[in-house]
XYZ file of C-alpha atoms in Angstrom:
541
model
C 130.492 88.763 83.274
C 132.545 86.873 80.690
C 132.164 87.018 76.950
C 134.107 85.572 74.017
C 134.067 85.890 70.238
C 135.129 83.383 67.542
C 135.622 80.631 70.099
C 136.987 78.125 67.569
C 140.206 80.092 66.958
C 143.421 79.074 68.766
C 144.645 82.487 69.949
C 143.068 84.208 72.995
C 143.318 87.851 74.047
C 142.185 88.570 77.624
C 140.841 92.036 78.445
C 139.970 92.382 82.136
C 137.588 94.903 83.722
C 136.963 97.132 80.717
C 134.044 99.127 82.158
C 135.943 102.436 82.511
C 136.873 102.257 78.787
C 133.838 100.326 77.613
C 133.268 102.224 74.350
C 136.943 102.209 73.388
C 137.168 98.489 74.159
C 134.195 97.703 71.953
C 135.834 99.535 69.069
C 139.150 97.772 69.672
C 137.552 94.313 69.785
C 135.530 94.985 66.643
C 138.644 96.095 64.757
C 140.704 93.150 66.004
C 138.058 90.675 64.857
C 137.994 92.304 61.449
C 141.785 92.227 61.113
C 142.342 88.816 62.764
C 139.165 86.780 62.142
C 140.477 83.697 63.936
C 141.230 85.486 67.214
C 139.309 84.672 70.409
C 138.820 87.519 72.864
C 137.791 87.043 76.500
C 136.455 90.198 78.164
C 135.277 90.809 81.734
C 132.924 93.700 82.408
C 129.588 94.544 83.975
C 127.812 95.155 80.671
C 127.998 93.479 77.291
C 130.003 95.077 74.498
C 127.037 94.854 72.139
C 128.864 93.181 69.249
C 127.189 90.766 66.860
C 129.400 87.715 67.495
C 129.446 88.220 71.246
C 128.531 85.351 73.555
C 127.601 86.423 77.057
C 128.052 84.391 80.225
C 126.526 86.053 83.284
C 128.118 85.115 86.594
C 125.341 84.608 89.105
C 125.784 85.172 92.858
C 126.706 82.199 94.980
C 123.817 80.078 96.167
C 122.770 80.685 99.774
C 120.803 77.416 99.972
C 122.356 74.732 102.160
C 123.269 71.450 100.464
C 122.941 68.062 102.117
C 126.167 66.762 100.620
C 128.260 69.700 101.835
C 127.826 69.403 105.585
C 124.687 71.531 105.450
C 126.671 74.464 104.058
C 125.737 76.548 101.054
C 128.428 77.628 98.557
C 128.165 81.157 99.979
C 128.624 79.860 103.540
C 131.674 77.828 102.523
C 133.311 80.965 101.097
C 132.522 82.879 104.290
C 134.068 80.185 106.494
C 137.155 79.956 104.302
C 137.747 83.722 104.542
C 136.706 84.204 108.198
C 139.511 85.750 110.263
C 138.001 85.421 113.726
C 138.222 82.409 115.984
C 135.680 79.682 115.294
C 133.635 77.670 115.404
C 130.961 79.890 113.904
C 127.207 79.441 114.292
C 126.179 77.988 110.930
C 122.594 79.366 110.875
C 123.980 82.849 111.582
C 126.532 82.394 108.773
C 123.744 81.434 106.390
C 121.770 84.518 107.493
C 124.756 86.779 106.758
C 125.165 85.229 103.314
C 121.442 85.586 102.634
C 121.519 89.261 103.605
C 124.467 89.782 101.262
C 122.588 87.909 98.510
C 125.494 85.600 97.764
C 127.777 88.334 96.350
C 131.351 86.975 96.715
C 133.070 90.329 97.371
C 130.529 91.267 100.045
C 130.898 87.845 101.691
C 134.703 88.138 101.774
C 134.475 91.619 103.305
C 131.974 90.374 105.876
C 134.182 87.397 106.750
C 137.033 89.804 107.480
C 134.823 91.506 110.088
C 134.734 88.390 112.278
C 137.826 89.769 114.024
C 135.618 92.574 115.425
C 132.095 91.180 115.513
C 130.420 87.890 116.207
C 128.437 86.466 113.312
C 125.155 87.309 115.087
C 126.282 90.935 115.551
C 127.361 91.014 111.924
C 123.913 89.886 110.771
C 122.249 92.525 112.946
C 124.439 95.280 111.502
C 123.872 94.109 107.924
C 120.098 94.249 108.339
C 120.468 98.002 108.887
C 123.140 98.808 106.326
C 125.752 97.101 104.151
C 127.993 99.728 102.586
C 130.095 100.027 105.762
C 131.712 96.663 104.996
C 135.442 96.921 104.318
C 138.541 94.861 104.840
C 142.059 94.166 103.626
C 142.133 92.609 100.180
C 145.806 91.972 99.330
C 146.489 92.591 95.666
C 142.913 93.696 94.978
C 142.032 97.014 93.296
C 141.103 99.864 95.614
C 137.438 99.622 94.628
C 137.328 96.086 96.056
C 138.464 97.121 99.530
C 135.003 98.268 100.646
C 131.462 97.692 99.491
C 130.882 101.436 99.238
C 133.862 101.796 96.888
C 132.626 98.904 94.781
C 129.205 100.519 94.411
C 130.845 103.899 93.796
C 132.865 102.496 90.893
C 129.639 101.297 89.256
C 127.905 104.608 90.021
C 130.691 106.521 88.295
C 130.149 104.606 85.039
C 126.667 106.028 84.456
C 125.361 109.373 83.324
C 123.304 111.701 85.493
C 119.866 110.327 84.572
C 120.802 106.760 85.511
C 122.378 107.935 88.771
C 119.246 109.884 89.710
C 117.003 106.901 88.940
C 119.290 104.660 91.014
C 119.090 107.009 94.002
C 115.327 107.568 93.838
C 114.515 103.889 93.226
C 116.405 102.988 96.407
C 113.254 103.812 98.438
C 111.603 100.680 97.014
C 111.982 97.912 99.578
C 110.865 95.101 97.262
C 110.206 94.491 93.597
C 108.704 97.264 91.484
C 107.477 97.783 87.953
C 108.216 100.369 85.308
C 105.092 102.409 85.979
C 105.829 102.734 89.706
C 109.461 103.625 89.000
C 108.417 106.228 86.441
C 106.014 107.843 88.916
C 108.642 107.942 91.643
C 111.824 108.680 89.660
C 110.745 111.152 86.974
C 111.260 114.882 87.420
C 114.187 117.140 88.206
C 115.738 116.767 84.772
C 114.717 113.117 84.239
C 111.886 112.770 81.734
C 109.320 109.995 82.269
C 110.229 108.318 78.971
C 113.859 108.028 80.115
C 113.135 105.964 83.231
C 112.527 102.538 81.575
C 115.816 102.830 79.690
C 117.638 103.748 82.886
C 116.189 100.677 84.584
C 117.449 98.460 81.769
C 120.941 99.943 82.086
C 120.948 99.457 85.854
C 119.831 95.867 85.368
C 122.638 95.295 82.847
C 125.120 96.644 85.408
C 123.831 94.309 88.145
C 122.333 97.093 90.274
C 118.820 95.771 89.593
C 117.774 92.162 89.201
C 114.915 91.437 86.803
C 112.165 89.263 88.249
C 109.503 87.096 86.694
C 109.953 86.507 82.986
C 112.218 89.228 81.519
C 111.332 89.735 77.896
C 108.034 87.853 78.325
C 104.476 89.023 77.857
C 104.244 90.632 81.301
C 105.765 93.994 82.081
C 109.186 93.637 83.691
C 109.679 94.000 87.435
C 112.969 94.753 89.173
C 114.464 94.390 92.633
C 117.465 96.417 93.787
C 120.277 94.546 95.496
C 120.835 95.364 99.174
C 124.220 97.044 98.774
C 123.002 99.082 95.788
C 119.919 100.161 97.772
C 122.032 101.358 100.690
C 124.389 103.232 98.364
C 121.486 104.813 96.475
C 119.870 105.879 99.764
C 123.095 107.643 100.727
C 123.066 109.554 97.441
C 119.371 110.367 97.888
C 119.958 111.865 101.345
C 122.976 113.780 100.111
C 120.845 115.315 97.347
C 118.139 116.305 99.859
C 115.494 114.361 97.918
C 114.565 111.737 100.520
C 111.396 113.518 101.813
C 110.016 113.928 98.285
C 110.811 110.306 97.406
C 109.093 109.040 100.562
C 106.040 111.202 99.862
C 105.791 109.728 96.374
C 106.208 106.214 97.792
C 103.334 106.857 100.226
C 101.176 108.095 97.350
C 102.092 105.007 95.340
C 101.115 102.808 98.287
C 97.708 104.498 98.533
C 97.129 103.946 94.828
C 98.056 100.271 95.091
C 95.705 99.813 98.043
C 92.854 101.563 96.214
C 93.320 99.463 93.086
C 93.571 96.245 95.115
C 90.420 97.035 97.116
C 88.514 97.920 93.925
C 89.597 94.631 92.354
C 88.537 92.692 95.456
C 85.150 94.420 95.626
C 84.559 93.826 91.901
C 85.101 90.083 92.263
C 88.649 89.995 90.892
C 90.184 88.499 94.021
C 92.930 86.731 92.102
C 94.214 89.973 90.587
C 93.950 91.787 93.925
C 95.967 89.132 95.756
C 98.571 88.927 92.999
C 99.022 92.703 93.085
C 99.519 92.761 96.855
C 101.859 89.769 96.774
C 104.070 91.765 94.404
C 103.827 95.040 96.315
C 103.767 93.848 99.951
C 107.403 94.754 100.721
C 106.906 98.344 99.600
C 103.558 98.623 101.374
C 105.237 97.617 104.617
C 108.012 100.124 103.910
C 105.368 102.828 103.430
C 103.899 101.980 106.825
C 107.266 102.159 108.560
C 108.063 105.500 106.904
C 104.878 106.876 108.501
C 106.191 105.918 111.922
C 109.149 108.233 111.295
C 107.168 111.049 109.648
C 103.910 111.960 111.452
C 102.641 113.991 108.500
C 102.048 110.721 106.600
C 100.122 108.976 109.398
C 96.599 109.522 108.067
C 97.507 108.585 104.483
C 99.239 105.407 105.608
C 96.393 104.478 107.980
C 93.990 104.780 105.061
C 96.263 102.476 103.063
C 96.425 99.894 105.857
C 92.651 99.941 106.409
C 92.035 99.612 102.674
C 93.999 96.358 102.722
C 91.634 94.749 105.268
C 91.345 91.543 103.264
C 95.129 91.112 103.134
C 95.228 91.110 106.941
C 91.932 89.294 107.618
C 91.686 86.722 104.831
C 95.366 85.888 104.454
C 98.018 85.058 107.006
C 99.138 88.595 107.852
C 97.069 89.258 110.962
C 100.027 90.023 113.231
C 101.535 92.586 110.863
C 98.195 94.303 110.260
C 97.320 94.400 113.953
C 100.672 95.900 114.972
C 100.494 98.583 112.291
C 96.920 99.531 113.128
C 97.510 99.780 116.868
C 100.592 101.933 116.320
C 98.938 104.252 113.802
C 95.738 104.582 115.841
C 97.774 106.035 118.690
C 98.783 108.902 116.404
C 95.469 110.069 114.951
C 92.117 111.451 116.132
C 90.142 108.598 117.760
C 86.659 109.599 116.540
C 87.294 110.222 112.840
C 85.513 107.978 110.285
C 88.872 106.522 109.286
C 89.726 105.757 112.922
C 86.394 103.952 113.370
C 87.173 101.659 110.436
C 90.679 101.107 111.774
C 89.371 100.289 115.266
C 86.943 97.536 114.228
C 89.590 96.077 111.920
C 92.199 96.131 114.690
C 89.641 94.512 117.019
C 88.986 91.759 114.438
C 92.717 91.026 114.175
C 93.237 91.261 117.937
C 90.197 89.242 119.065
C 91.695 85.731 118.802
C 94.709 86.523 120.979
C 93.633 89.467 123.151
C 89.857 89.676 123.652
C 90.183 92.458 126.236
C 91.935 94.819 123.839
C 89.442 93.889 121.119
C 86.521 94.882 123.356
C 88.200 98.166 124.242
C 88.638 98.998 120.555
C 85.022 98.096 119.789
C 83.857 100.254 122.705
C 85.650 103.226 121.174
C 84.429 102.571 117.643
C 80.718 101.965 118.336
C 79.667 105.481 119.548
C 81.485 107.209 116.700
C 79.939 104.804 114.150
C 76.461 105.454 115.580
C 76.908 109.231 115.408
C 78.206 108.969 111.837
C 75.391 106.628 110.757
C 77.997 104.196 109.448
C 75.943 100.996 109.055
C 78.810 99.057 107.487
C 81.106 99.693 110.457
C 78.307 98.970 112.939
C 77.679 95.636 111.243
C 81.352 94.719 111.306
C 81.594 95.693 114.974
C 78.706 93.288 115.620
C 80.519 90.561 113.685
C 83.640 90.917 115.841
C 81.435 90.759 118.941
C 80.086 87.497 117.568
C 83.604 86.161 117.137
C 84.367 87.005 120.765
C 81.205 85.298 121.977
C 81.963 82.211 119.893
C 85.406 81.965 121.422
C 83.735 82.008 124.849
C 81.457 79.118 123.744
C 78.361 81.306 123.960
C 76.746 80.222 120.697
C 73.423 81.949 121.388
C 75.041 85.360 121.935
C 77.328 84.789 118.961
C 74.374 84.006 116.725
C 72.597 87.172 117.843
C 75.639 89.300 116.978
C 76.177 87.599 113.608
C 72.478 88.067 112.732
C 72.720 91.753 113.607
C 75.795 92.083 111.404
C 74.130 90.298 108.482
C 71.065 92.557 108.775
C 72.993 95.844 109.086
C 75.876 95.557 106.571
C 74.597 97.061 103.282
C 74.907 95.014 100.072
C 78.219 95.443 98.256
C 79.561 97.648 101.071
C 83.288 98.217 100.452
C 85.979 98.368 103.101
C 85.335 95.067 104.877
C 83.738 91.620 104.839
C 80.273 91.337 103.298
C 77.033 90.313 104.995
C 77.454 86.841 103.459
C 80.418 86.244 105.784
C 78.254 87.061 108.803
C 75.505 84.734 107.517
C 78.027 81.907 107.205
C 79.235 82.544 110.759
C 75.605 82.659 111.910
C 74.949 79.219 110.428
C 77.984 77.750 112.175
C 76.946 79.246 115.526
C 73.347 78.018 115.181
C 74.375 74.385 114.709
C 74.831 74.162 118.498
C 71.196 74.954 119.393
C 68.929 75.369 116.323
C 69.684 72.951 113.424
C 66.781 74.109 111.266
C 67.829 77.769 111.567
C 71.441 76.783 110.797
C 70.358 75.163 107.518
C 68.330 78.253 106.569
C 71.214 80.611 107.375
C 73.654 78.481 105.379
C 71.330 78.567 102.362
C 70.923 82.334 102.737
C 74.706 82.748 102.839
C 75.137 80.830 99.576
C 72.328 82.747 97.852
C 73.434 86.181 99.074
C 74.218 88.607 96.186
C 77.696 89.351 97.536
C 78.740 85.692 97.297
C 78.841 85.773 93.503
C 81.661 88.302 93.532
C 83.503 87.226 96.673
C 85.567 84.044 96.596
C 86.257 84.142 100.330
C 82.613 84.722 101.326
C 81.595 81.868 99.036
C 84.238 79.644 100.657
C 82.915 80.386 104.146
C 79.304 79.896 103.036
C 80.155 76.482 101.599
C 82.124 75.654 104.721
C 79.067 76.543 106.805
C 76.817 74.251 104.703
C 79.288 71.398 105.112
C 79.562 71.966 108.881
C 75.755 71.948 109.216
C 75.488 68.704 107.240
C 78.297 67.052 109.224
C 76.777 68.163 112.516
C 73.555 66.344 111.629
C 75.151 63.122 110.427
C 75.004 63.730 106.659
C 78.617 62.681 106.192
C 78.479 61.970 102.464
C 76.816 65.256 101.622
C 79.179 67.191 103.924
C 82.239 65.532 102.338
C 81.111 66.395 98.802
C 80.354 69.998 99.773
C 83.774 70.442 101.376
C 85.574 68.881 98.382
C 83.676 71.079 95.932
C 84.535 74.157 97.990
C 88.245 73.257 97.877
C 88.128 72.581 94.130
C 86.458 75.936 93.468
C 89.024 77.696 95.663
C 91.966 76.108 93.838
C 90.438 77.265 90.561
C 89.891 80.844 91.747
C 93.163 81.302 93.669
C 95.696 78.848 92.203
C 99.282 78.440 93.433
C 101.562 80.295 93.950
C 98.989 82.778 95.277
C 98.623 82.626 99.082
C 95.804 80.480 100.411
C 93.005 82.292 102.273
C 91.828 81.415 105.751
C 89.213 78.718 105.377
C 91.241 76.284 103.307
C 92.775 74.776 106.451
C 89.332 74.564 108.065
C 87.996 72.634 105.069
C 90.900 70.195 105.215
C 90.263 69.590 108.921
C 86.577 69.060 108.252
C 87.284 66.571 105.453
C 89.706 64.699 107.708
C 87.080 64.524 110.465
C 84.480 63.214 108.021
C 86.799 60.584 106.529
C 87.989 59.412 109.936
C 84.457 59.112 111.273
C 84.966 61.771 113.941
C 81.629 62.916 115.252
C 80.655 66.539 115.018
C 81.547 68.589 118.142
C 78.884 69.387 120.684
C 79.723 73.067 120.357
C 79.910 74.959 117.090
C 83.157 75.084 115.223
C 84.656 78.477 114.872
C 84.255 80.191 111.569
C 87.857 80.534 110.245
C 89.457 83.661 111.719
C 93.079 84.851 111.895
C 94.911 83.792 115.021
C 97.707 85.579 116.873
C 101.025 84.196 115.709
C 99.641 83.102 112.335
C 97.467 80.162 111.398
C 93.724 79.796 111.668
C 91.229 78.816 114.316
C 89.194 76.013 112.730
C 87.278 74.554 115.629
C 86.907 73.673 119.237
C 86.205 70.396 120.905
């Protein structure tokens, strides 16, 4: 960070790296400016001096984005290649990955480049994904703190008082961005008062340990993200203090709260807020899940969190991640508990497109327990997944029977999964293959269902079903207008940069078919469902 005062004066005094004597330097500069008003003073430090005439220039990390005019190399990659000590040529994508992991920090890149004598660039990237503070290397003429990344972080750590150090260590359990309220919940205690945490975050951000995200100083509450090297260093301090188990337990609790709030927002019709919340918290939610794999005592709490986020896995493009987590966690808990039943039908839903056999096995385990528990919502969702499986096998009659059963059984406004309106929309799509009149009735029922008013995704699928029915029976103009209106409503409800739900791609395909004059398929199009490997199944020919 560079800063200067009274820039119009001819004389310049350069004070380098004043952090260890920050207070004394501020006093000295203030007195010099009073005694010699025309003097210019250039100071390098991690934090501003806080003087009135100070002008601050923050030095950002090097860009890790490749540039067309630089041989496809980013500025960070060029520095790495210039400092690399091993024998080239080096794999450029791997170099870019190393620079991305190091977030463009010049010192870290130079230290990593020195490691090419011992490791290939691919090995280096693999090691850096696990930890970064081990990086070290010869830096001729450089201060001792610049000879390893751990020493560099330690020099910053030493500048702060105990409260800031404790907040740094405890906040290192956050894998992604976090807000003040989450940090206060996780970091307060043990001599750190809750009201002190926001101030500590500001000081860590000023020192470059945290990076503000969004619009710092704007109307929204600030969010922060810890740099990779700072997170690794803080985790070391957290383990040394013996506080890691408590921090992880608080992170798991925070994850459960986020999931509960997001599911309540989704069920109340505030899909936009629910998706925005999960988009901000997804890194930490995944970290919570992986912590449970290492600590069995958190398995049930984390499984409840994962199941509560059903719409994040089902509606948005996260089916693979949700499926893998559910299958792993299910192997560690009682198979007939109410929570396990919900997890089994959800895992079957996510597994059905790519592995129907496993999906049927999961449904076979869930159905008896749901019957004994009288869980109508789970029974209805089991029937819906059975309909999906039948539809994939081109058995539209069986699929329609399952979807009708699901629509009849799922109670109105039942939380924890898709509503009956989704099953009605799927029923209409299945019926187009053999009963056009019934398909039109089911599509109308889907759009008039009470749950549609508060469920953007169910409304999208219901409108998709109406458009499919119209297109199947040659009403191209009406089908086109329905599909366009559905897209317009979706863009209004879930605008960019929020992730697009499954169904948008299906509508685009349908509109393309209508505009190109493609005839409706003989068999019913699939209702949009997540597909293994990402993407969406939108139809079959």
